[in-house]
Coordinates of C-alpha atoms in Angstrom, one line a residue:
X1 CA 0.1 -0.2 0.1
X2 CA 2.9 2.1 0.6
X3 CA 4.2 1.8 -2.6
X4 CA 1.1 2.1 -4.4
X5 CA 0.8 5.7 -2.3
X6 CA 4.2 7.4 -3.2
X7 CA 3.7 5.8 -6.9
X8 CA 0.6 7.9 -6.9
X9 CA 1.8 10.7 -5.4
X10 CA 4.7 10.5 -7.3
X11 CA 2.9 10.7 -10.6
X12 CA 0.9 13.6 -9.5
X13 CA 3.9 15.4 -8.7
X14 CA 4.7 14.4 -12.3
X15 CA 1.6 15.6 -13.9
X16 CA 0.9 19.1 -12.5
X17 CA 4.8 19.8 -12.8
X18 CA 4.2 19.2 -16.8
X19 CA 0.9 20.4 -16.9
X20 CA 1.2 24.1 -14.6
X21 CA 4.9 25.0 -14.1
X22 CA 6.8 23.7 -16.4
X23 CA 5.5 25.7 -20.3
X24 CA 8.8 23.8 -22.2
X25 CA 11.2 21.3 -21.6
X26 CA 13.7 23.9 -20.6
X27 CA 11.9 26.3 -18.3
X28 CA 14.1 28.3 -16.6
X29 CA 11.5 29.0 -13.0
X30 CA 10.0 25.4 -13.2
X31 CA 10.6 23.4 -10.1
X32 CA 11.7 20.1 -9.9
X33 CA 8.9 18.3 -7.6
X34 CA 9.5 14.6 -8.9
X35 CA 13.5 15.4 -6.8
X36 CA 11.9 16.3 -3.7
X37 CA 10.3 13.1 -3.6
X38 CA 13.5 10.8 -4.5
X39 CA 14.7 12.6 -2.0
X40 CA 12.4 12.0 0.4
X41 CA 12.7 8.5 -0.8
X42 CA 16.3 8.5 -0.5
X43 CA 15.8 9.1 3.4
X44 CA 12.8 7.3 4.5
X45 CA 12.1 4.1 2.3
X46 CA 14.4 0.9 1.6
X47 CA 15.8 0.7 -1.9
X48 CA 13.8 -2.0 -3.6
X49 CA 10.6 -0.2 -2.6
X50 CA 12.0 3.6 -3.7
X51 CA 13.8 1.5 -6.9
X52 CA 10.5 0.8 -7.8
X53 CA 8.6 4.2 -7.5
X54 CA 11.3 5.9 -9.0
X55 CA 11.6 4.1 -11.8
X56 CA 7.7 4.2 -12.4
X57 CA 7.6 8.5 -12.1
X58 CA 10.8 9.0 -14.0
X59 CA 9.8 7.0 -16.7
X60 CA 6.3 9.0 -16.9
X61 CA 8.4 12.2 -17.0
X62 CA 10.6 11.0 -19.2
X63 CA 7.2 10.7 -21.4
X64 CA 5.1 13.8 -20.7
X65 CA 8.2 15.8 -20.8
X66 CA 11.6 13.9 -21.9
X67 CA 13.3 15.4 -25.6
X68 CA 16.3 12.8 -24.4
X69 CA 15.3 9.5 -23.7
X70 CA 16.4 8.3 -20.3
X71 CA 17.2 11.5 -18.9
X72 CA 14.5 11.5 -16.4
X73 CA 15.4 7.5 -14.5
X74 CA 19.1 8.5 -14.7
X75 CA 18.5 12.2 -12.8
X76 CA 16.6 10.6 -10.1
X77 CA 18.7 7.2 -10.0
X78 CA 21.9 9.5 -9.6
X79 CA 20.3 11.2 -7.1
X80 CA 18.4 8.7 -5.2
X81 CA 22.4 7.0 -5.3
X82 CA 24.0 10.6 -4.2
X83 CA 21.5 11.1 -1.5
X84 CA 22.0 7.8 -0.1
X85 CA 25.0 7.4 0.2
X86 CA 26.5 11.0 1.4
X87 CA 23.1 10.5 4.1
X88 CA 24.0 7.3 5.9
X89 CA 27.9 8.8 6.4
X90 CA 26.2 12.3 8.3
X91 CA 27.4 12.6 11.6
X92 CA 24.8 15.0 12.2
X93 CA 21.0 14.7 13.2
X94 CA 18.9 14.1 10.1
X95 CA 16.6 17.4 10.0
X96 CA 20.1 20.0 10.1
X97 CA 21.0 18.7 6.7
X98 CA 18.1 17.7 4.7
X99 CA 16.8 20.5 2.5
X100 CA 20.4 21.6 1.6
X101 CA 21.7 17.9 0.8
X102 CA 18.9 17.7 -1.7
X103 CA 19.9 21.3 -3.3
X104 CA 23.5 20.6 -3.4
X105 CA 22.7 16.5 -4.8
X106 CA 20.4 18.0 -8.1
X107 CA 23.3 20.3 -8.4
X108 CA 26.1 17.6 -8.8
X109 CA 23.8 15.2 -10.6
X110 CA 22.3 17.7 -13.2
X111 CA 25.9 18.4 -14.2
X112 CA 27.0 14.8 -14.3
X113 CA 24.1 13.9 -16.3
X114 CA 24.3 17.1 -18.7
X115 CA 27.9 16.2 -19.4
X116 CA 27.5 12.5 -19.7
X117 CA 24.5 13.9 -22.2
X118 CA 26.6 15.9 -24.1
X119 CA 29.1 13.3 -24.3
X120 CA 27.2 10.5 -25.5
X121 CA 24.9 13.3 -27.8
X122 CA 26.6 16.1 -29.2
X123 CA 24.5 18.7 -30.0
X124 CA 20.8 17.5 -28.6
X125 CA 21.4 19.6 -25.5
X126 CA 21.0 23.1 -24.6
X127 CA 23.8 25.2 -23.6
X128 CA 24.9 24.9 -19.9
X129 CA 23.6 28.2 -17.8
X130 CA 24.6 28.3 -14.7
X131 CA 21.9 31.1 -13.3
X132 CA 19.0 28.2 -14.6
X133 CA 20.0 25.1 -12.8
X134 CA 21.1 27.9 -9.6
X135 CA 17.7 29.1 -9.9
X136 CA 16.1 25.5 -9.7
X137 CA 17.6 24.5 -7.1
X138 CA 17.1 27.3 -5.5
X139 CA 13.1 26.7 -6.0
X140 CA 13.7 23.0 -5.0
X141 CA 14.7 24.3 -1.2
X142 CA 11.5 26.1 -0.5
X143 CA 9.2 23.4 -1.5
X144 CA 10.9 21.1 0.2
X145 CA 10.5 21.3 3.6
X146 CA 6.3 20.9 3.1
X147 CA 6.5 18.3 0.8
X148 CA 8.2 16.9 3.2
X149 CA 6.5 17.7 5.7
X150 CA 3.5 16.3 3.3
X151 CA 5.1 12.5 2.7
X152 CA 6.4 12.4 6.3
X153 CA 2.2 12.5 7.4
X154 CA 1.6 10.4 4.4
X155 CA 4.6 7.7 5.6
X156 CA 4.1 7.8 8.9
X157 CA 0.3 7.3 8.5
X158 CA 0.7 4.3 5.9
X159 CA 3.6 2.7 8.3
X160 CA 0.5 2.9 11.8
X161 CA -1.3 -0.3 12.3
X162 CA -4.5 0.1 11.2
X163 CA -4.0 1.4 7.9
X164 CA -1.6 -2.3 7.3
X165 CA -3.3 -4.2 5.5
X166 CA -2.2 -8.1 5.5
X167 CA -3.4 -10.7 3.3
X168 CA -1.6 -13.5 4.4
X169 CA -2.7 -13.8 8.5
X170 CA -6.2 -15.8 9.2
X171 CA -8.0 -14.0 11.5
X172 CA -7.5 -15.4 14.8
X173 CA -9.9 -16.7 18.2
X174 CA -13.8 -17.4 17.6
X175 CA -15.6 -15.7 15.2
X176 CA -19.3 -15.7 16.5
X177 CA -17.9 -14.6 20.2
X178 CA -16.4 -11.8 18.4
X179 CA -19.7 -10.8 16.7
X180 CA -21.5 -11.3 19.6
X181 CA -19.3 -9.0 21.4
X182 CA -20.2 -6.4 18.7
X183 CA -23.4 -6.4 19.7

């Protein structure tokens, strides 16, 4: 249920980003909301669930706004594994470094993906502009805080005991006696 919910949330973020905030694939002032979800997954969920969620969300984003096929999955997985690696090695409390780490990893991964794609397919990408990428990274920081809170609320709600659905266990006890207690 947790995986399906975050896939749905990720697709909603992709649809919102590509229809409301992104007028063209190379829009300067469009925040990358999907990257905030990728960062949250790197901080909270295990690798298997995160990889499944990121695969579906990044492929959806690639279909909606991709100019080069595979650009968004490469960006998402690069960011996910970079954030996951750095956050494991951090000696300080998580709340102190989350937002700056999201923006910094976005800058690093964007630069690496851009130069990799420029090497593999020259003349297909636009020119690299530091002002554009810094603006996009700066837009991630104020939007990450409320989205992290929403994701955390969703995560804790779905992890609580009353929302768990256990398909493989049977109910124990006497069913007739349980029905009598309810009456």
